[in-house]
mmCIF file of C-alpha atoms and ligand atoms in Angstrom:
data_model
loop_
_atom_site.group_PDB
_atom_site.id
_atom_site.type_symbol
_atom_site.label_atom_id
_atom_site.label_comp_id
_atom_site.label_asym_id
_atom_site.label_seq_id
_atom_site.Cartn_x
_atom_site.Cartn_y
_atom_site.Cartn_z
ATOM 1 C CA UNK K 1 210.069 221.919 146.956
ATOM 2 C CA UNK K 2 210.989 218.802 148.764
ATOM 3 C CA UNK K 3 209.255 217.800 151.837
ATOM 4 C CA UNK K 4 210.495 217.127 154.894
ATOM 5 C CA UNK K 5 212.137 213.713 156.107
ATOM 6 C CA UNK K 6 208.712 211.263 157.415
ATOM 7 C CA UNK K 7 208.332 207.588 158.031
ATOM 8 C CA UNK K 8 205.569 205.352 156.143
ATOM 9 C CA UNK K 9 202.933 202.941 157.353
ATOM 10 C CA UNK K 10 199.636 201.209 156.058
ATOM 11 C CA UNK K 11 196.291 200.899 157.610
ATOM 12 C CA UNK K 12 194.223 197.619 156.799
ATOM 13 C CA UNK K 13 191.449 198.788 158.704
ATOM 14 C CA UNK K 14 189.721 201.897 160.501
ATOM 15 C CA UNK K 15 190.491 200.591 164.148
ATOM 16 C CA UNK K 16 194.197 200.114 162.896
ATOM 17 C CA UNK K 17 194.356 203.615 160.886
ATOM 18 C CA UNK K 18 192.934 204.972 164.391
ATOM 19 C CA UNK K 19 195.623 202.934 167.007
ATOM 20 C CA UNK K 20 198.768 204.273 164.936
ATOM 21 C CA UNK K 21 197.409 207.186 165.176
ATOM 22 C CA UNK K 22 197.190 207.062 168.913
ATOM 23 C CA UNK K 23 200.992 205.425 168.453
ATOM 24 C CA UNK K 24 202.493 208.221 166.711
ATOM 25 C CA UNK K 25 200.881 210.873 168.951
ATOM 26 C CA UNK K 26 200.305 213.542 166.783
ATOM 27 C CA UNK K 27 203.256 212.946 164.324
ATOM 28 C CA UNK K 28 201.044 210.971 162.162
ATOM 29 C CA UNK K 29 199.097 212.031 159.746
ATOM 30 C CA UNK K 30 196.200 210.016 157.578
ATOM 31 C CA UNK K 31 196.879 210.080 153.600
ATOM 32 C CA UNK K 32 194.045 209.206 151.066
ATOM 33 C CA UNK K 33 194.487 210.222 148.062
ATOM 34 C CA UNK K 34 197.433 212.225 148.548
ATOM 35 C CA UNK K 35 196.125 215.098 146.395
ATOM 36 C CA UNK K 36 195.702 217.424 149.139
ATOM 37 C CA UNK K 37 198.440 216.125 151.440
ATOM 38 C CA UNK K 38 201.228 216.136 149.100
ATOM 39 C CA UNK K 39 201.417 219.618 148.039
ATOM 40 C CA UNK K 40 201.380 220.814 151.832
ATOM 41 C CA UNK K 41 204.377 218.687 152.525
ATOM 42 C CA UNK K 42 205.940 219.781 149.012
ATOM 43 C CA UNK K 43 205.328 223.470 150.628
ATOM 44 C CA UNK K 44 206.700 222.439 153.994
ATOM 45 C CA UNK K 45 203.119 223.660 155.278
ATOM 46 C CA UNK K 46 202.672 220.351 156.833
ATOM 47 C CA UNK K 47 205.608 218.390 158.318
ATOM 48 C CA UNK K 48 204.081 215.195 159.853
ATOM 49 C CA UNK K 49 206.716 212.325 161.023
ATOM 50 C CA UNK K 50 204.910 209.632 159.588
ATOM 51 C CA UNK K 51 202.171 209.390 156.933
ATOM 52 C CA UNK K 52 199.754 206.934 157.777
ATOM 53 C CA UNK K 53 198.227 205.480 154.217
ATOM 54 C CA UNK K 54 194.542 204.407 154.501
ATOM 55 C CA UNK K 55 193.779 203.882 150.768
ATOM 56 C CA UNK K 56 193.079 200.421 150.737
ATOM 57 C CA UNK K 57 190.897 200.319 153.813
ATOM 58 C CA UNK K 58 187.871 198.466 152.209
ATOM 59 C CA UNK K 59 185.519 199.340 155.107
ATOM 60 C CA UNK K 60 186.132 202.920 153.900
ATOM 61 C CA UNK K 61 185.029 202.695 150.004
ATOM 62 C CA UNK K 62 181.136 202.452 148.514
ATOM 63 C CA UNK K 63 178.260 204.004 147.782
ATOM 64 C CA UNK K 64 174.752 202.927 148.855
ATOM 65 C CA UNK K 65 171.355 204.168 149.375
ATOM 66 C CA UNK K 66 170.083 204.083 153.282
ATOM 67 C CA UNK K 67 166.070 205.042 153.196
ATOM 68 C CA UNK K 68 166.390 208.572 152.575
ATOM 69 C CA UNK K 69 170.151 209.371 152.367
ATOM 70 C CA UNK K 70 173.105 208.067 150.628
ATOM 71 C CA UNK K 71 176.178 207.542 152.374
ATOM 72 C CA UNK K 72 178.954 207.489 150.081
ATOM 73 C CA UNK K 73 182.447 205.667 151.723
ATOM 74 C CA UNK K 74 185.515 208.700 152.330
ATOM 75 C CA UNK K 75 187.777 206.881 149.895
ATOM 76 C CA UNK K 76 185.246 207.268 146.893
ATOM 77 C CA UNK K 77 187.327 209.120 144.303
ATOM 78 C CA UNK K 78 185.375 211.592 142.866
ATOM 79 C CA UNK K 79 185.512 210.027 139.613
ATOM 80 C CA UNK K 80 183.600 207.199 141.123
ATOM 81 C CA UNK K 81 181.156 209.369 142.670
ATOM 82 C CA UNK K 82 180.450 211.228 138.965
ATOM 83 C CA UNK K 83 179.926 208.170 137.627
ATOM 84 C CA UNK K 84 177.977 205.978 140.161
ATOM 85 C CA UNK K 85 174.289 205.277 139.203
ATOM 86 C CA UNK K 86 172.909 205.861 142.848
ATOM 87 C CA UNK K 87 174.032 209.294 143.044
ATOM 88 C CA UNK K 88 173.223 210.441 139.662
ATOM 89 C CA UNK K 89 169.545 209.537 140.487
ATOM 90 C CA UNK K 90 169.564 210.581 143.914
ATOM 91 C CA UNK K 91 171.783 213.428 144.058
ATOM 92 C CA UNK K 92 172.816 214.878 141.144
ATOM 93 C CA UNK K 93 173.904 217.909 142.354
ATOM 94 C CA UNK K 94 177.035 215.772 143.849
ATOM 95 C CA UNK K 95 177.851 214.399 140.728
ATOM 96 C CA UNK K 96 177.990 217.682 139.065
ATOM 97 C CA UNK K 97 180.326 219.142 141.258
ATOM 98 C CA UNK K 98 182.607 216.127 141.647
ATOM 99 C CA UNK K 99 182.921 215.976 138.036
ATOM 100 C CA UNK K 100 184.053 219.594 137.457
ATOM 101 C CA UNK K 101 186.912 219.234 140.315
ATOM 102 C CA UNK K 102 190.561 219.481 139.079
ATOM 103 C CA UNK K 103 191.629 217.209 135.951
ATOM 104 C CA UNK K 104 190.673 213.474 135.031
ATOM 105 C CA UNK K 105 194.016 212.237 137.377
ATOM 106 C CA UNK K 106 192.528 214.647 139.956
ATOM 107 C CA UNK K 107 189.538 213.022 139.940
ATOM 108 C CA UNK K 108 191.017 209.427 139.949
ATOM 109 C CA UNK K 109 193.031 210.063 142.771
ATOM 110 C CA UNK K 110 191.335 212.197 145.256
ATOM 111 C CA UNK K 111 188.887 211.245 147.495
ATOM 112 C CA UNK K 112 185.624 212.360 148.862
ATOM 113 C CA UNK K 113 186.810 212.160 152.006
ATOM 114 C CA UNK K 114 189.942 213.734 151.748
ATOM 115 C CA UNK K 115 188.242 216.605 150.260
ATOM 116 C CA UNK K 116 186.013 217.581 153.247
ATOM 117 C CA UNK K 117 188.299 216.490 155.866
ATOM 118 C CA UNK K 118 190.860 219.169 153.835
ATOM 119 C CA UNK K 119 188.468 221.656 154.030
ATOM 120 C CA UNK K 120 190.063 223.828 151.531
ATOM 121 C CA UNK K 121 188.522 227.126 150.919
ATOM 122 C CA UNK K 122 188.163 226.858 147.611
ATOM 123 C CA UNK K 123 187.088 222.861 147.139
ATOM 124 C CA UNK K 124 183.665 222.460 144.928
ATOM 125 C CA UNK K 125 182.383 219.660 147.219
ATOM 126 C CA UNK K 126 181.855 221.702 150.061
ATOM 127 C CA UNK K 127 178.843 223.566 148.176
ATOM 128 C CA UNK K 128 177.182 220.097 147.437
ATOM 129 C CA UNK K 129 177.293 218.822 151.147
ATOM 130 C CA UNK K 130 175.609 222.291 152.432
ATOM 131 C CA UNK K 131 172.417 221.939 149.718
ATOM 132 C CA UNK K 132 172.643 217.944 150.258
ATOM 133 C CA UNK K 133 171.992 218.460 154.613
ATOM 134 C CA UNK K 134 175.710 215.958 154.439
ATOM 135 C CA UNK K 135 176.415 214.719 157.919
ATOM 136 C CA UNK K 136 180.172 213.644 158.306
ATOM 137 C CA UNK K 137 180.409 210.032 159.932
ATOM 138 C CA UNK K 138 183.508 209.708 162.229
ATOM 139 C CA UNK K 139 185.419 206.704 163.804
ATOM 140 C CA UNK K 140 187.509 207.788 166.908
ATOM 141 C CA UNK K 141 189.022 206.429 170.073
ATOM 142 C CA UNK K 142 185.371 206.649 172.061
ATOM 143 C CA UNK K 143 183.688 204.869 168.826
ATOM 144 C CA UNK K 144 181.157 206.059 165.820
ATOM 145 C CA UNK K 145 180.320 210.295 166.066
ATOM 146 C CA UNK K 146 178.380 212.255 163.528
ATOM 147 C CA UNK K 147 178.369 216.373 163.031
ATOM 148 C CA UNK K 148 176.692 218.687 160.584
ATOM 149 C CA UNK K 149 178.943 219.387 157.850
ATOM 150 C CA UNK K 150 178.292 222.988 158.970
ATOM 151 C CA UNK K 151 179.649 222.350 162.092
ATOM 152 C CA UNK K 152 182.663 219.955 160.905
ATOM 153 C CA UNK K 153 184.039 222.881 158.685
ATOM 154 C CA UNK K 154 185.131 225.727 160.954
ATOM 155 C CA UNK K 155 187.873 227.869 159.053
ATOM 156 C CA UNK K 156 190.036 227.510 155.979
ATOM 157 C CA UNK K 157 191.824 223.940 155.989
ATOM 158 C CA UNK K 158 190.129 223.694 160.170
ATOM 159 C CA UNK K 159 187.984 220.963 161.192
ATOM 160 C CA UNK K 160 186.490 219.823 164.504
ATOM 161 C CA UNK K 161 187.536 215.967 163.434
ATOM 162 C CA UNK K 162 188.263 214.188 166.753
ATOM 163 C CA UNK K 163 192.177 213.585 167.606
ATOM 164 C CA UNK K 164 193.025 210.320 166.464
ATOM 165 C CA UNK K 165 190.169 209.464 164.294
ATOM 166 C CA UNK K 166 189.328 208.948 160.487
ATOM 167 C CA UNK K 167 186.317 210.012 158.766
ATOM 168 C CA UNK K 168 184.961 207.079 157.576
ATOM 169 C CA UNK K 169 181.853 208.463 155.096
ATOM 170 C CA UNK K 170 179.342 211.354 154.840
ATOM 171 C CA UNK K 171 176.219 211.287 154.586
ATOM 172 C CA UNK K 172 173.720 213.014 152.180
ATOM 173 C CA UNK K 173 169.977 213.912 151.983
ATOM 174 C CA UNK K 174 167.792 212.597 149.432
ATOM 175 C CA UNK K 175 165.962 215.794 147.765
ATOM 176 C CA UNK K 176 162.376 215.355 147.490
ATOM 177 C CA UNK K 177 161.578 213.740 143.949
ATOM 178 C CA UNK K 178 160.444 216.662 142.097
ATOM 179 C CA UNK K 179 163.518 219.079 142.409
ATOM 180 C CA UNK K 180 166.265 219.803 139.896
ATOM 181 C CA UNK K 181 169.570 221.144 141.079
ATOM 182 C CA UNK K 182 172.933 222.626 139.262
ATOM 183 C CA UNK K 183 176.364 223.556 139.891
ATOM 184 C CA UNK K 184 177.554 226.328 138.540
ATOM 185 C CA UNK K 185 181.135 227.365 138.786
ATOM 186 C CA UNK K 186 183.681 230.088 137.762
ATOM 187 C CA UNK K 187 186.997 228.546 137.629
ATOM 188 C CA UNK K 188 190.309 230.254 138.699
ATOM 189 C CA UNK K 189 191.863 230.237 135.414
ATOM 190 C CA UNK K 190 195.516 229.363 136.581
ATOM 191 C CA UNK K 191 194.357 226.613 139.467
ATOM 192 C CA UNK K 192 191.048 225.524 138.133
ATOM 193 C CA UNK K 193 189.413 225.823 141.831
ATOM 194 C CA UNK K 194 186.860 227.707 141.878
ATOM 195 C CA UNK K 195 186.331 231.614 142.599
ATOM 196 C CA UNK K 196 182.812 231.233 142.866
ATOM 197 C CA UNK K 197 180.375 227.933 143.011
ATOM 198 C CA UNK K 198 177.550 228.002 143.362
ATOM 199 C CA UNK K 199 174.908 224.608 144.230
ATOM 200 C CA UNK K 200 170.892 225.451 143.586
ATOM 201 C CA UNK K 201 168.207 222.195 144.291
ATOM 202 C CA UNK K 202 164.932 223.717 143.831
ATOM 203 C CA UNK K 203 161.578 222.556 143.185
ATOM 204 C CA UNK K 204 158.153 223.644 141.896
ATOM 205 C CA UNK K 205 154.884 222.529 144.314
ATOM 206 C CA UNK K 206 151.396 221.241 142.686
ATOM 207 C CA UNK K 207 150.234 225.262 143.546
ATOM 208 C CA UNK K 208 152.955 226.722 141.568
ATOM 209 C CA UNK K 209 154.818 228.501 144.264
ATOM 210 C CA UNK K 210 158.704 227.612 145.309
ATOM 211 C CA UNK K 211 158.332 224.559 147.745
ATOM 212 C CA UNK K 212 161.779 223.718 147.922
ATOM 213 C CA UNK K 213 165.137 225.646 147.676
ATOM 214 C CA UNK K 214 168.647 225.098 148.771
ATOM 215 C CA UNK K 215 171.385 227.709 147.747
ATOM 216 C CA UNK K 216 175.075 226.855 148.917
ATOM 217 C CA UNK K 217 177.666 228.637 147.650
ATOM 218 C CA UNK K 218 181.729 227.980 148.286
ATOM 219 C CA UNK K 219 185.263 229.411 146.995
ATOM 220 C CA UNK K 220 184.502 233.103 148.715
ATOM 221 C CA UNK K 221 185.703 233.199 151.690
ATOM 222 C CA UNK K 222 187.256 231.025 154.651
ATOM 223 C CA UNK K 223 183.931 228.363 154.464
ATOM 224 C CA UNK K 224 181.128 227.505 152.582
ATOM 225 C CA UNK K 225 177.640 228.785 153.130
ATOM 226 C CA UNK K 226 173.906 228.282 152.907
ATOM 227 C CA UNK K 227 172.731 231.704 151.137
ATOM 228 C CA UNK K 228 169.694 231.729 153.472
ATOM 229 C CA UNK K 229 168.827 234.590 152.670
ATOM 230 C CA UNK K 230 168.128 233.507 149.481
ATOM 231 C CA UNK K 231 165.976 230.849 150.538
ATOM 232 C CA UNK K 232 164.369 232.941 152.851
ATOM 233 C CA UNK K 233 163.275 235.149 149.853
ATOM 234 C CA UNK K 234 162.290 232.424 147.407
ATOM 235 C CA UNK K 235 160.481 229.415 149.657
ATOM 236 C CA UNK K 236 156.624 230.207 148.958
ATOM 237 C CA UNK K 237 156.831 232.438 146.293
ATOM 238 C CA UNK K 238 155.242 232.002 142.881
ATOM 239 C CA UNK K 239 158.342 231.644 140.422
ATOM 240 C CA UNK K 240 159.041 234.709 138.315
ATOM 241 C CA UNK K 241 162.361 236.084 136.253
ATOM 242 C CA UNK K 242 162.306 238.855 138.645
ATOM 243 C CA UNK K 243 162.135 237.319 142.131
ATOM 244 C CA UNK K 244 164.979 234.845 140.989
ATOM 245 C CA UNK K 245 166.752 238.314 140.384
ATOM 246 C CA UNK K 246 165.773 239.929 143.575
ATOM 247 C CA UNK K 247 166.746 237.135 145.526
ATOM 248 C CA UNK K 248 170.234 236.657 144.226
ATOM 249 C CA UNK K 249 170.917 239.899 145.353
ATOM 250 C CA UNK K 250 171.376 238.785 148.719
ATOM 251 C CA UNK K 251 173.411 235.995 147.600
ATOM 252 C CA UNK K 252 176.486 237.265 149.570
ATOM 253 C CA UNK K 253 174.383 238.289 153.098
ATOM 254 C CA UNK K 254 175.058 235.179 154.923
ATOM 255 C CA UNK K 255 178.706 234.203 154.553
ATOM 256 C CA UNK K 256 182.385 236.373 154.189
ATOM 257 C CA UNK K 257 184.199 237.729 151.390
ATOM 258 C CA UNK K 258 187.688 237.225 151.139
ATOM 259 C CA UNK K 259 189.873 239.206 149.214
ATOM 260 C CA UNK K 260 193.374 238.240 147.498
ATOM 261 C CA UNK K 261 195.700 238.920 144.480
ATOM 262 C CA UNK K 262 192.962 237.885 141.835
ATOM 263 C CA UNK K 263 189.934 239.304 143.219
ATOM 264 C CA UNK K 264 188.531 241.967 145.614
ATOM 265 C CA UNK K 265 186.221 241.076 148.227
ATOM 266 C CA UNK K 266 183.738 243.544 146.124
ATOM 267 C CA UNK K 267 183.683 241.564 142.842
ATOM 268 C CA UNK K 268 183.596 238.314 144.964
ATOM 269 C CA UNK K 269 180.332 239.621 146.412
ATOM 270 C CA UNK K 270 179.568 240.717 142.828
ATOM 271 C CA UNK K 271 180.469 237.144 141.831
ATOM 272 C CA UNK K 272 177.823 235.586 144.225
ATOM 273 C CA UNK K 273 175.019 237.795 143.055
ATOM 274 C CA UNK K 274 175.300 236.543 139.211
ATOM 275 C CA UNK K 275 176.415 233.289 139.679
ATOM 276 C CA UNK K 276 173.294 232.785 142.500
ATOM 277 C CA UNK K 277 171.342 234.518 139.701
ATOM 278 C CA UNK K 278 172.165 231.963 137.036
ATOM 279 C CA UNK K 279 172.117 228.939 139.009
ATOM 280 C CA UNK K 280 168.472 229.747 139.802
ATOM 281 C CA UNK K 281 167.185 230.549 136.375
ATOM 282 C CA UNK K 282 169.194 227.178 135.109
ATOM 283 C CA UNK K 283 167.409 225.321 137.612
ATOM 284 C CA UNK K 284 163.950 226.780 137.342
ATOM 285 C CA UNK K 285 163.979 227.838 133.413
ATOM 286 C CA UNK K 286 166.837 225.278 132.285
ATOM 287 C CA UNK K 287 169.193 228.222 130.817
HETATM 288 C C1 FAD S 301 196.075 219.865 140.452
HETATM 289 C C2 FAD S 301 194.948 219.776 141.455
HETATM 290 C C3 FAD S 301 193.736 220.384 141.161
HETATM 291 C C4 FAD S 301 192.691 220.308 142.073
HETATM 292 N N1 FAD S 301 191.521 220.952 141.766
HETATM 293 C C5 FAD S 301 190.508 220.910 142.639
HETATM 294 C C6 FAD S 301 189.288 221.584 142.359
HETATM 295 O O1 FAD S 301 189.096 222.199 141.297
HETATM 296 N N2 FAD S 301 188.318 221.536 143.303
HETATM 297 C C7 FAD S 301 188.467 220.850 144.488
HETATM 298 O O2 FAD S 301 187.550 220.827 145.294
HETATM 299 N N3 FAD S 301 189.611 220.190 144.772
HETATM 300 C C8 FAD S 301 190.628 220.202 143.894
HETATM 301 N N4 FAD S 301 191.785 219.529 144.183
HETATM 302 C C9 FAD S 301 191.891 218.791 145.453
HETATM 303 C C10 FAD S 301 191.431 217.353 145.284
HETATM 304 O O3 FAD S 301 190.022 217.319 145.183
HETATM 305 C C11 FAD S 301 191.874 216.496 146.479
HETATM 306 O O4 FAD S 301 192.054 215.215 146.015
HETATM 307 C C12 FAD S 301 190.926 216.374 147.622
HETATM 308 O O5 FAD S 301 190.616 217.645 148.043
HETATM 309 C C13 FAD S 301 191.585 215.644 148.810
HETATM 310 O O6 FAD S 301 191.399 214.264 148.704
HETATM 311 P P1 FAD S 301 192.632 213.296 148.883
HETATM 312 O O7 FAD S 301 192.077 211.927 148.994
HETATM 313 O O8 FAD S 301 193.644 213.533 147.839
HETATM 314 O O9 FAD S 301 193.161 213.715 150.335
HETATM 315 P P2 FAD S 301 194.647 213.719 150.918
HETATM 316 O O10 FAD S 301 195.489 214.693 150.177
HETATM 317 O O11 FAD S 301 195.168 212.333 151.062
HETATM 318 O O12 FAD S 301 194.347 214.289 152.385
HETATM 319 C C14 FAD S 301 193.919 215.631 152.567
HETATM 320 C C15 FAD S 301 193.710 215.875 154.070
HETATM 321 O O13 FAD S 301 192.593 215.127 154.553
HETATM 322 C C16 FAD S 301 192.996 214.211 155.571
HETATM 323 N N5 FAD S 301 192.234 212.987 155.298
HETATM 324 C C17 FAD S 301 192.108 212.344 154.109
HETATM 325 N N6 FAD S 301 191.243 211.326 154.229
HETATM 326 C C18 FAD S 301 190.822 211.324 155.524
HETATM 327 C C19 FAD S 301 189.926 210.496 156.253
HETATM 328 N N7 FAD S 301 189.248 209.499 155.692
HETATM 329 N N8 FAD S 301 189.721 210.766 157.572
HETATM 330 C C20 FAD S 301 190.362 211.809 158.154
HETATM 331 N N9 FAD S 301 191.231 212.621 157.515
HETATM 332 C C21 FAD S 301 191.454 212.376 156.200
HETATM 333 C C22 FAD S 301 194.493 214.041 155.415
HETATM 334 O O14 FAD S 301 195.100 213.713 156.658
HETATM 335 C C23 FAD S 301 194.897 215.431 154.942
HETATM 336 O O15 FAD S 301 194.972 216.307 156.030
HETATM 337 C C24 FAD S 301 192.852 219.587 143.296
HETATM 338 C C25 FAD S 301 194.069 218.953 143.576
HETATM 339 C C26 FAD S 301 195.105 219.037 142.675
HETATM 340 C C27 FAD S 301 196.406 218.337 142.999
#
């Protein structure tokens, strides 16, 4: 399909990207990446009057460590986050997911950014920033914001991101030193998004029992979700085969099931029980 007739502009900088924004008043629309954008307009499911490119904001790329967090720039490609020292020893969990996202030219092109402020469904990153605590930092017309990533994604491709602002970098906890984490996913075998993934960090305490446990799963339903439930089950026990089995059973409580051409809302809750299953025994047992 061809898109619809729009004008094209550049950005140099976040107060710029944010005034033609204001200028355009509601015509414009921010492009990254494009990876995202593009196929909307190609579908006509987006129809903006002028596309407003930020990709060579500089303010808006990087990756550094901040005490306990790392805040990682929106225009990171997720190639760059896969491959960037700092979050491979901070937080691997993000560079596992980033890496399984789309193809290599995917991954060069697409943005960290881009993919939250998309809030796609299906998109793997979604299950890191729920296990990583990710806050989303904002630039708008009243200045710097910041919001849960919980509360930035509301519904399938619906954020609360601020009229006429950008999202200039999110924000990610630190896991305590002793935890492992995984990403497990089950890819759609025509799209390569996934049906099911699902993001464990988990740690062992000095007295054997579960002292730490995230469990964020993504690609059922309209959002991503913390299986607290999960959690709920697991924090304090001592680790057994049988309580990681117990527990994944409730992998589906806390968030919806959707349902579409390639899978029922059953299996999809079937999905989450396994997958949770695995994740946990590959993060606790390393199978
Ligand atoms: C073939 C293909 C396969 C893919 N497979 C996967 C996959 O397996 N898993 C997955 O998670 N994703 C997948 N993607 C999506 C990919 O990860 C996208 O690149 C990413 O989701 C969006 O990043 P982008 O920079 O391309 O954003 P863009 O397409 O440029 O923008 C997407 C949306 O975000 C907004 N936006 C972008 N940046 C900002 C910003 N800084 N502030 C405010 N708003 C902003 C734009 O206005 C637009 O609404 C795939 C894409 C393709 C084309």
């Amino acid at each position: 399909m061809i898109p619809s007739k729009f004008d094209y502009v550049r950005a140099n900088s976040i107060d710029e990207a944010i005034q033609k924004l204001q200028e355009f008043n509601g015509e414009g629309k921010l492009i990254a990446g494009g990876h995202s954008l593009i196929p909307l307009l190609k579908f006509r499911l987006s129809e903006p009057g002028v596309l407003i490119d930020i990709s060579r904001i500089t303010g808006l790329k990087g990756i550094q460590k901040a005490g306990d967090r790392i805040i990682i720039g929106a225009l990171t490609t997720h190639f760059q986050a896969a491959n960037d020292p700092i979050v491979q020893e901070y937080i691997p969990v993000l560079s596992q997911t980033v890496r399984q996202i789309g193809d290599l030219q995917v991954r060069n092109r697409g943005t960290i950014g881009g993919n939250i402020a998309h809030a796609d469904p299906a998109a793997d990153l979604p299950a890191a920033a729920f296990v990583l605590d990710a806050v989303i930092n904002i630039h708008g017309e009243d200045g710097p914001e910041t919001m849960n990533v919980a509360d930035f994604i509301v519904g399938p491709l619906i954020t609360l991101l601020p009229e006429n602002s950008v999202l200039t970098s999110i924000s990610f906890a630190v896991p305590p030193a002793h935890t492992k984490a995984v990403y497990l996913k089950f890819s759609h075998p025509a799209s390569g998004y996934p049906v099911i993934g699902v993001a464990v960090v988990a740690g062992i305490g000095e007295n054997h029992v579960i002292d730490y446990i995230r469990v964020a799963i993504t690609g059922v339903g309209d959002v991503a979700f913390r299986a607290t439930s999960v959690e709920g089950m697991l924090l304090g026990q001592p680790l057994s085969e049988m309580i990681l089995k117990e527990a994944a059973q409730l992998a589906a409580e806390d968030g919806e099931m959707a349902s579409d051409l390639f899978t029922t809302e059953e299996y999809r809750r079937n999905l989450c029980k396994v997958y949770t299953e695995r994740a946990l025994k590959s993060v606790f047992y390393g199978n």
